[in-house]
Short mmCIF file of C-alpha atoms in Angstrom, two decimals:
data_model
loop_
_atom_site.label_atom_id
_atom_site.label_comp_id
_atom_site.label_asym_id
_atom_site.label_seq_id
_atom_site.Cartn_x
_atom_site.Cartn_y
_atom_site.Cartn_z
CA MET A 444 89.94 74.73 83.11
CA GLU A 445 92.00 72.40 85.27
CA GLU A 446 93.18 69.27 83.46
CA GLN A 447 91.53 67.04 86.08
CA HIS A 448 88.18 68.71 85.41
CA LYS A 449 88.61 68.33 81.65
CA LYS A 450 89.22 64.61 82.13
CA ILE A 451 86.04 64.30 84.20
CA LEU A 452 84.03 65.89 81.40
CA GLN A 453 85.70 63.70 78.77
CA GLN A 454 85.16 60.52 80.78
CA ASN A 455 81.46 61.33 81.19
CA ARG A 456 80.88 62.67 77.68
CA ILE A 457 78.45 59.90 76.75
CA ASN A 458 76.24 60.57 79.79
CA LEU A 459 76.33 64.31 79.16
CA VAL A 460 75.50 64.07 75.46
CA THR A 461 72.72 61.55 76.14
CA ASP A 462 71.03 63.15 79.19
CA LEU A 463 71.99 66.82 79.37
CA ASP A 464 69.24 69.38 78.69
CA PRO A 465 71.16 72.48 77.56
CA SER A 466 68.05 74.68 77.25
CA GLY A 467 67.77 74.94 81.03
CA LEU A 468 71.38 76.09 81.46
CA TYR A 469 71.84 78.94 78.99
CA ASP A 470 70.55 81.82 81.15
CA ALA A 471 72.62 80.78 84.16
CA LEU A 472 75.77 80.16 82.10
CA LEU A 473 75.43 83.67 80.68
CA ARG A 474 74.64 85.21 84.07
CA GLU A 475 77.65 83.62 85.74
CA GLY A 476 79.95 84.66 82.89
CA VAL A 477 80.89 81.11 81.89
CA PHE A 478 79.81 81.71 78.27
CA THR A 479 79.28 84.85 76.22
CA GLN A 480 76.06 85.48 74.32
CA ASP A 481 77.82 84.73 71.03
CA MET A 482 78.98 81.36 72.32
CA ILE A 483 75.47 80.46 73.48
CA ASP A 484 74.01 81.48 70.12
CA GLU A 485 76.53 79.23 68.37
CA ILE A 486 75.66 76.30 70.61
CA LYS A 487 71.93 76.79 70.00
CA SER A 488 72.51 76.83 66.24
CA SER A 489 74.44 73.55 66.24
CA GLY A 490 71.30 71.44 65.74
CA THR A 491 69.47 68.88 67.88
CA ARG A 492 69.53 68.66 71.66
CA ARG A 493 72.33 66.08 71.46
CA ASP A 494 74.33 68.32 69.13
CA GLN A 495 73.86 71.28 71.49
CA ALA A 496 74.90 69.17 74.48
CA ARG A 497 77.99 67.95 72.66
CA GLU A 498 78.96 71.50 71.64
CA LEU A 499 78.31 72.86 75.14
CA VAL A 500 80.60 70.31 76.78
CA ARG A 501 83.32 70.93 74.18
CA ASP A 502 83.16 74.71 74.72
CA LEU A 503 83.07 74.29 78.50
CA GLU A 504 86.50 72.64 78.42
CA THR A 505 87.95 75.85 76.98
CA ARG A 506 86.79 78.10 79.82
CA GLY A 507 88.60 79.17 82.98
CA SER A 508 89.23 77.34 86.24
CA ARG A 509 85.89 78.51 87.71
CA ALA A 510 83.84 77.05 84.86
CA PHE A 511 83.63 73.51 86.24
CA PRO A 512 82.34 74.26 89.78
CA LEU A 513 79.95 76.86 88.36
CA PHE A 514 78.67 74.29 85.87
CA LEU A 515 77.96 71.87 88.73
CA ASN A 516 75.99 74.51 90.62
CA ILE A 517 74.01 75.39 87.49
CA LEU A 518 73.19 71.72 86.90
CA ARG A 519 71.76 71.48 90.42
CA GLU A 520 69.76 74.69 90.03
CA SER A 521 68.24 73.43 86.76
CA GLY A 522 67.10 70.15 88.34
CA GLN A 523 69.76 68.00 86.68
CA GLN A 524 71.08 66.79 90.01
CA GLY A 525 71.90 63.32 88.69
CA LEU A 526 74.44 64.59 86.17
CA ALA A 527 75.95 66.90 88.79
CA GLU A 528 76.47 63.95 91.15
CA ILE A 529 78.08 61.87 88.39
CA LEU A 530 80.58 64.64 87.70
CA LEU A 531 81.11 65.40 91.39
CA ASN A 532 82.00 61.76 92.11
CA GLY A 533 84.80 61.98 89.58
CA ALA A 534 86.34 65.15 91.04
CA PRO A 535 89.21 65.11 93.60
CA PRO A 536 88.15 66.12 97.15
CA GLY A 537 88.47 69.78 97.99
CA GLN A 538 88.82 70.93 94.38
CA LEU A 539 85.30 72.18 93.74
CA GLN A 540 84.81 74.78 96.49
CA PRO A 541 84.76 78.38 95.30
CA ALA A 542 87.68 80.52 96.28
CA ALA A 543 87.20 83.36 98.75
CA PRO A 544 85.66 86.48 97.23
CA ALA A 545 88.12 89.07 96.09
CA GLY A 546 87.03 91.44 98.85
CA ASP A 547 88.13 89.00 101.59
CA ARG A 548 91.67 88.62 100.34
CA PRO A 549 94.47 90.43 102.23
CA VAL A 550 95.65 93.67 100.66
CA LEU A 551 99.28 93.58 99.56
CA GLN A 552 101.37 96.15 101.43
CA PRO A 553 104.62 97.74 100.26
CA LEU A 554 107.73 96.11 101.66
CA PRO A 555 111.04 97.84 102.42
CA ILE A 556 113.95 97.12 100.09
CA ILE A 557 117.46 96.43 101.30
CA THR A 558 120.11 98.16 99.20
CA VAL A 559 123.89 97.86 99.29
CA SER A 560 125.83 101.02 100.19
CA PRO A 561 128.02 102.15 97.32
CA MET A 562 130.77 103.08 99.83
CA ASP A 563 130.99 99.77 101.54
CA SER A 564 129.65 96.59 100.01
CA GLN A 565 129.83 94.90 103.39
CA LYS A 566 127.54 97.42 105.06
CA GLN A 567 123.86 97.47 104.30
CA SER A 568 121.29 100.07 105.03
CA ILE A 569 117.59 99.94 104.82
CA LYS A 570 116.13 102.35 102.35
CA ASN A 571 112.46 103.10 102.51
CA THR A 572 111.92 102.64 98.80
CA PRO A 573 108.74 100.56 98.55
CA ILE A 574 108.40 97.73 96.08
CA TYR A 575 105.48 95.39 95.50
CA PRO A 576 105.92 91.61 95.49
CA VAL A 577 105.24 89.87 92.20
CA GLU A 578 102.12 87.76 92.35
CA ARG A 579 102.81 84.08 91.74
CA PRO A 580 100.40 81.96 89.72
CA ASN A 581 97.61 80.72 91.95
CA LYS A 582 96.62 77.13 91.30
CA SER A 583 93.49 77.39 93.39
CA PRO A 584 90.18 78.35 91.75
CA SER A 585 90.07 82.03 90.83
CA PRO A 586 87.48 84.45 92.26
CA PRO A 587 83.97 84.59 90.83
CA PRO A 588 84.07 86.11 87.35
CA ASP A 589 82.72 89.59 86.99
CA LYS A 590 81.08 91.02 83.95
CA ASP A 591 84.29 91.38 81.95
CA TYR A 592 86.04 88.25 83.20
CA PHE A 593 85.39 86.07 80.14
CA LYS A 594 86.20 88.38 77.27
CA PRO A 595 84.93 87.34 73.83
CA ARG A 596 87.54 86.56 71.22
CA PRO A 597 88.26 89.28 68.66
CA GLN A 598 85.76 89.51 65.83
CA GLY A 599 86.84 87.66 62.71
CA ARG A 600 88.97 85.09 64.54
CA THR A 601 87.70 81.57 63.99
CA ARG A 602 87.27 79.49 67.10
CA ARG A 603 88.07 75.85 66.50
CA ASP A 604 85.56 74.78 69.13
CA SER A 605 82.76 76.64 67.36
CA LEU A 606 82.85 74.63 64.14
CA LYS A 607 79.35 73.96 62.94
CA CYS A 608 78.02 70.45 62.52
CA TYR A 609 76.34 69.05 59.42
CA LYS A 610 72.61 68.53 59.72
CA MET A 611 72.26 64.77 60.19
CA ASP A 612 68.77 64.30 61.65
CA SER A 613 66.64 63.28 58.65
CA SER A 614 65.13 59.80 58.78
CA PRO A 615 66.47 57.94 56.93
CA CYS A 616 69.71 59.87 57.06
CA GLY A 617 70.65 59.02 53.48
CA LEU A 618 71.53 56.38 50.91
CA CYS A 619 74.52 54.05 51.21
CA LEU A 620 75.74 52.14 48.15
CA ILE A 621 78.13 49.22 48.71
CA ILE A 622 79.84 47.70 45.66
CA ASN A 623 81.42 44.38 46.65
CA ASN A 624 83.59 42.73 44.01
CA VAL A 625 84.55 39.22 45.08
CA GLU A 626 84.75 36.90 42.06
CA PHE A 627 86.84 38.18 39.14
CA LYS A 628 86.79 37.01 35.54
CA PRO A 629 89.73 34.83 34.43
CA GLU A 630 90.70 37.35 31.77
CA SER A 631 91.16 40.00 34.47
CA GLN A 632 94.12 38.04 35.94
CA LEU A 633 92.85 39.12 39.37
CA ARG A 634 92.34 36.69 42.21
CA ASP A 635 89.00 36.28 43.96
CA ARG A 636 88.78 38.38 47.15
CA LYS A 637 88.06 35.82 49.85
CA GLY A 638 86.79 37.45 53.04
CA SER A 639 85.27 40.46 51.26
CA CYS A 640 81.70 39.30 51.97
CA ILE A 641 82.55 39.47 55.68
CA ASP A 642 83.47 43.12 55.19
CA CYS A 643 80.32 43.76 53.19
CA ASN A 644 78.04 42.24 55.83
CA LYS A 645 79.67 44.24 58.61
CA LEU A 646 79.31 47.53 56.78
CA GLN A 647 75.77 46.77 55.70
CA ARG A 648 74.74 46.18 59.33
CA ARG A 649 76.71 49.18 60.60
CA PHE A 650 75.28 51.77 58.21
CA THR A 651 71.80 50.35 58.62
CA ALA A 652 72.24 50.94 62.36
CA LEU A 653 73.32 54.52 61.54
CA ASN A 654 69.91 54.99 59.83
CA PHE A 655 71.02 54.73 56.19
CA ILE A 656 69.18 52.93 53.40
CA VAL A 657 71.84 50.42 52.31
CA GLU A 658 71.97 48.92 48.83
CA VAL A 659 74.54 46.20 48.00
CA LYS A 660 75.74 45.43 44.48
CA THR A 661 78.02 42.43 43.93
CA ASN A 662 80.56 41.49 41.24
CA LEU A 663 80.16 44.47 38.90
CA LYS A 664 82.15 45.12 35.76
CA GLN A 665 83.63 48.55 35.16
CA LYS A 666 80.68 49.67 33.03
CA GLN A 667 78.21 48.43 35.63
CA ILE A 668 80.03 50.32 38.40
CA LYS A 669 79.65 53.52 36.39
CA GLN A 670 75.97 52.78 35.72
CA GLU A 671 75.25 52.29 39.44
CA LEU A 672 77.06 55.52 40.37
CA LEU A 673 75.22 57.42 37.64
CA ALA A 674 71.88 56.06 38.87
CA LEU A 675 72.79 57.12 42.42
CA SER A 676 73.63 60.64 41.25
CA ARG A 677 70.25 60.91 39.52
CA ARG A 678 68.30 59.97 42.64
CA ASP A 679 66.55 62.74 44.54
CA HIS A 680 68.46 63.27 47.78
CA SER A 681 66.42 66.30 48.87
CA LEU A 682 64.97 64.51 51.90
CA TYR A 683 68.33 63.10 52.99
CA ASP A 684 71.30 64.69 54.80
CA CYS A 685 74.19 62.53 53.57
CA CYS A 686 75.31 59.98 50.98
CA VAL A 687 77.80 57.12 51.39
CA VAL A 688 79.61 55.03 48.75
CA ILE A 689 81.71 52.02 49.79
CA MET A 690 84.00 50.25 47.31
CA LEU A 691 85.32 46.78 48.14
CA SER A 692 87.57 45.54 45.34
CA HIS A 693 91.10 45.25 44.03
CA GLY A 694 92.83 48.57 43.42
CA THR A 695 95.78 50.17 41.74
CA GLU A 696 97.58 53.48 41.18
CA VAL A 697 96.65 55.74 38.28
CA ASN A 698 97.52 59.21 37.10
CA HIS A 699 95.14 61.65 38.73
CA ARG A 700 94.48 65.33 39.39
CA ARG A 701 92.69 65.18 42.73
CA PHE A 702 91.99 61.85 44.42
CA PRO A 703 94.56 59.07 43.90
CA GLY A 704 93.92 55.45 43.08
CA ALA A 705 91.37 53.36 41.17
CA VAL A 706 89.20 50.30 41.84
CA PHE A 707 88.73 47.36 39.49
CA GLY A 708 85.60 45.88 38.06
CA VAL A 709 85.46 42.09 37.89
CA ASP A 710 86.36 42.30 34.18
CA GLY A 711 89.79 43.80 34.99
CA ASP A 712 89.00 47.37 33.89
CA TYR A 713 89.20 50.05 36.56
CA VAL A 714 87.34 53.22 37.57
CA PRO A 715 89.49 56.04 39.04
CA VAL A 716 88.50 57.22 42.49
CA GLN A 717 88.42 60.74 41.05
CA ALA A 718 85.69 59.63 38.62
CA ILE A 719 83.76 57.92 41.41
CA THR A 720 83.62 61.12 43.47
CA ASN A 721 82.68 63.24 40.44
CA TYR A 722 79.33 61.48 40.12
CA LEU A 723 78.17 63.04 43.39
CA ASN A 724 79.79 66.48 43.27
CA GLY A 725 77.69 69.63 43.45
CA GLU A 726 77.47 69.98 39.67
CA LYS A 727 76.50 66.40 38.83
CA CYS A 728 74.15 65.88 41.81
CA PRO A 729 72.45 69.16 42.80
CA SER A 730 70.30 67.57 45.52
CA LEU A 731 73.51 66.76 47.46
CA GLN A 732 74.93 70.28 47.29
CA GLY A 733 76.21 71.36 50.70
CA LYS A 734 75.67 67.85 52.11
CA PRO A 735 78.46 65.45 53.13
CA LYS A 736 79.40 62.81 50.57
CA LEU A 737 81.49 60.00 52.09
CA PHE A 738 83.56 57.46 50.15
CA PHE A 739 85.22 54.47 51.83
CA ILE A 740 87.73 52.63 49.62
CA GLN A 741 88.86 49.15 50.69
CA ALA A 742 91.37 48.46 47.91
CA CYS A 743 95.08 48.65 47.34
CA GLY A 744 96.55 52.02 46.52
CA GLY A 745 99.52 50.45 44.75
CA ASP A 746 102.05 47.67 45.08
CA GLU A 747 104.54 48.88 47.68
CA LYS A 748 104.76 46.94 50.94
CA ASP A 749 105.40 48.92 54.11
CA ILE A 750 107.78 47.19 56.53
CA GLY A 751 107.54 50.00 59.07
CA PHE A 752 110.28 51.21 61.41
CA GLU A 753 111.43 50.24 64.86
CA VAL A 754 109.88 51.93 67.91
CA PRO A 755 110.75 51.65 71.63
CA SER A 756 109.44 48.44 73.14
CA GLU A 757 106.98 50.23 75.40
CA GLU A 758 105.28 51.72 72.32
CA ALA A 759 104.90 48.40 70.54
CA GLN A 760 101.38 46.97 70.53
CA PRO A 761 100.13 43.40 69.93
CA SER A 762 99.75 42.90 66.19
CA VAL A 763 97.86 40.69 63.79
CA ASP A 764 100.00 37.97 62.25
CA GLY A 765 97.75 35.68 60.23
CA GLU A 766 98.70 33.18 57.57
CA ASP A 767 95.53 34.08 55.63
CA ASP A 768 96.47 37.71 54.95
CA GLU A 769 96.14 38.80 51.33
CA THR A 770 96.45 42.13 49.55
CA ASP A 771 94.03 43.93 47.25
CA ALA A 772 96.71 44.90 44.74
CA ILE A 773 96.66 43.80 41.11
CA PRO A 774 98.85 40.64 40.74
CA THR A 775 100.78 41.23 37.52
CA SER A 776 103.92 39.37 38.60
CA SER A 777 104.54 35.77 37.60
CA SER A 778 106.45 35.18 40.82
CA SER A 779 105.05 32.76 43.36
CA ASP A 780 105.15 35.63 45.83
CA SER A 781 101.61 36.97 45.57
CA LEU A 782 102.70 40.24 47.16
CA SER A 783 104.71 41.41 44.13
CA THR A 784 102.33 43.65 42.17
CA PRO A 785 103.88 46.55 40.18
CA ASP A 786 101.67 49.34 38.81
CA GLU A 787 101.88 52.84 37.34
CA VAL A 788 103.59 55.65 39.21
CA ASP A 789 101.22 57.82 41.21
CA ALA A 790 100.94 61.48 40.25
CA ARG A 791 101.00 64.57 42.44
CA THR A 792 97.76 65.43 44.20
CA THR A 793 96.06 68.79 43.79
CA LEU A 794 93.16 70.23 45.76
CA PRO A 795 89.67 69.42 44.44
CA ASN A 796 87.12 72.04 43.48
CA SER A 797 84.28 70.07 45.09
CA SER A 798 83.53 70.59 48.77
CA ASP A 799 81.77 68.42 51.37
CA ILE A 800 83.61 65.29 50.20
CA LEU A 801 85.62 62.88 52.32
CA VAL A 802 87.47 59.91 50.81
CA SER A 803 88.78 57.39 53.32
CA TYR A 804 91.38 54.95 51.98
CA SER A 805 92.22 51.65 53.58
CA THR A 806 95.90 52.27 52.84
CA PHE A 807 98.29 55.10 52.04
CA PRO A 808 98.42 55.84 48.29
CA GLY A 809 100.98 53.60 46.64
CA TYR A 810 100.80 50.76 49.18
CA VAL A 811 99.02 47.43 49.47
CA SER A 812 95.98 46.88 51.68
CA TRP A 813 95.73 43.71 53.77
CA ARG A 814 92.72 41.42 54.02
CA ASP A 815 92.34 38.29 56.14
CA THR A 816 90.45 35.64 54.17
CA GLN A 817 88.75 34.43 57.34
CA ALA A 818 88.06 37.66 59.25
CA GLY A 819 87.91 40.31 56.52
CA SER A 820 90.15 43.31 55.95
CA TRP A 821 92.02 45.09 58.74
CA TYR A 822 90.54 48.41 57.71
CA VAL A 823 86.87 47.41 57.59
CA GLU A 824 87.07 45.32 60.75
CA THR A 825 88.55 48.26 62.65
CA LEU A 826 86.24 50.85 61.06
CA ASP A 827 83.16 48.82 61.98
CA ARG A 828 84.24 48.47 65.61
CA ILE A 829 85.24 52.14 65.99
CA LEU A 830 81.88 53.26 64.61
CA GLU A 831 80.04 50.92 66.96
CA GLU A 832 81.93 52.11 70.04
CA ASN A 833 82.31 55.84 69.34
CA ALA A 834 79.66 57.11 66.89
CA ALA A 835 77.45 58.31 69.76
CA THR A 836 80.08 60.75 71.02
CA ASP A 837 82.76 61.43 68.38
CA ASP A 838 82.76 63.03 64.95
CA LEU A 839 83.74 61.10 61.82
CA VAL A 840 87.21 62.62 61.35
CA THR A 841 88.14 61.84 64.96
CA MET A 842 86.97 58.24 64.53
CA LEU A 843 89.00 57.86 61.33
CA MET A 844 92.10 58.92 63.25
CA MET A 845 91.31 56.13 65.73
CA VAL A 846 91.10 53.71 62.80
CA ASN A 847 94.44 54.96 61.47
CA HIS A 848 96.11 54.37 64.82
CA GLU A 849 94.74 50.88 65.41
CA VAL A 850 95.38 49.57 61.89
CA SER A 851 98.94 50.93 62.04
CA GLN A 852 99.62 48.56 64.96
CA ASN A 853 98.92 45.43 62.88
CA SER A 854 101.53 43.34 61.04
CA ALA A 855 101.06 40.91 58.15
CA LYS A 856 103.27 37.84 58.00
CA GLY A 857 105.14 39.31 60.96
CA LEU A 858 106.61 42.06 58.77
CA TYR A 859 104.31 44.22 56.65
CA LYS A 860 102.35 47.23 57.90
CA GLN A 861 99.37 49.25 56.68
CA MET A 862 98.50 52.94 57.12
CA PRO A 863 94.97 54.14 56.25
CA GLY A 864 94.35 57.80 55.44
CA SER A 865 91.77 60.30 54.22
CA PHE A 866 91.35 63.18 51.83
CA ASN A 867 89.04 65.42 53.82
CA PHE A 868 87.19 68.32 52.21
CA LEU A 869 84.32 68.49 54.67
CA ARG A 870 83.49 71.97 55.94
CA LYS A 871 81.87 70.98 59.22
CA LEU A 872 81.95 68.29 61.87
CA LEU A 873 79.92 65.18 61.05
CA TYR A 874 78.15 63.15 63.73
CA PHE A 875 76.19 60.06 62.72
CA GLN A 876 72.76 59.25 64.08
CA THR A 877 72.81 56.59 66.78
CA SER A 878 70.21 54.91 68.94
CA ALA A 879 72.19 55.61 72.14
#
């Protein structure tokens, strides 16, 4: 497909996902050779009408140059004239007309070749040896596809654009547990996390809007954190499609086998992230087997401070530079510089045995995570906004990449940077429920 037509589809993705009725298009898309039967079967199996519409548009972008004008015609034939007009208004003039049928094209004739006489390089004679001109790439739309025009991919080869989506249509979609540690005991030697309640309120509203049952627990000790996670694992999730755990606390590095890092209870004792995820794995929580389990960790991954590297001026973006920025690292230094927080060395990561788990970290393992005492943390503020603006059209992993990019543009105290990241062991695309 032409790049300009791909951009039109991408720019109108929200309208297409919201209003498109794929069921009325399948027969015509198959008849015109835009999709194969296997592709249509995959789209139908992707889930709800919105899921099918999203998958159809994604697959359409992978088809040939004739796919876009044929899609417009099929929209009109199926009575979805409004969507066709929206797409047509975004297309350059003269780009959507079908090319002349193959039968009307001129037939290429042999041309004479001019050869140089071996006796005299200055004299030339015409030899009637015919050659055929090489066809140059034609940028105009190709002729109407015949039966074999769109050939299916070889059996056994995985198509990236045919990834299945998790079922996410139960109501409610699932349970969401938020543990928000703000006020720490004096013996913990950890500072109170001013601004964390702002993060908690944002995430509570956001996941409620995404049709989750949200439960908030505040200021838990290590033992209480484990008790809440154990209780969550013993709940019956059979009627739900997903489970979310959000940890807002101080953090540190610990030795680990799978997921790095740990979060502190208010008593100064920590729970490794690996242990947190284990409560909901397929063995410990059978009713969540095969279902996505999402963990969002707003806590430091260590004590290192990232000062970044220079980029060309045109790539530089406006950054945050607040005086109220703090980190979520453990403050073990007696220095007046609250950013100096040494911890244990992080171990090498190995792949987990559990599937359908995604752990999103506010910062790269080993580094501090920044939080504004007035506006909340960079990570949560950005995550909340990205979910609000893009959950109706984009999958979770794509949105987390958006979060990574935007947070990476910020600067604390005019110097320090932050880079979020994820350990992703999901097997399918995940789209949240939205009211759009």
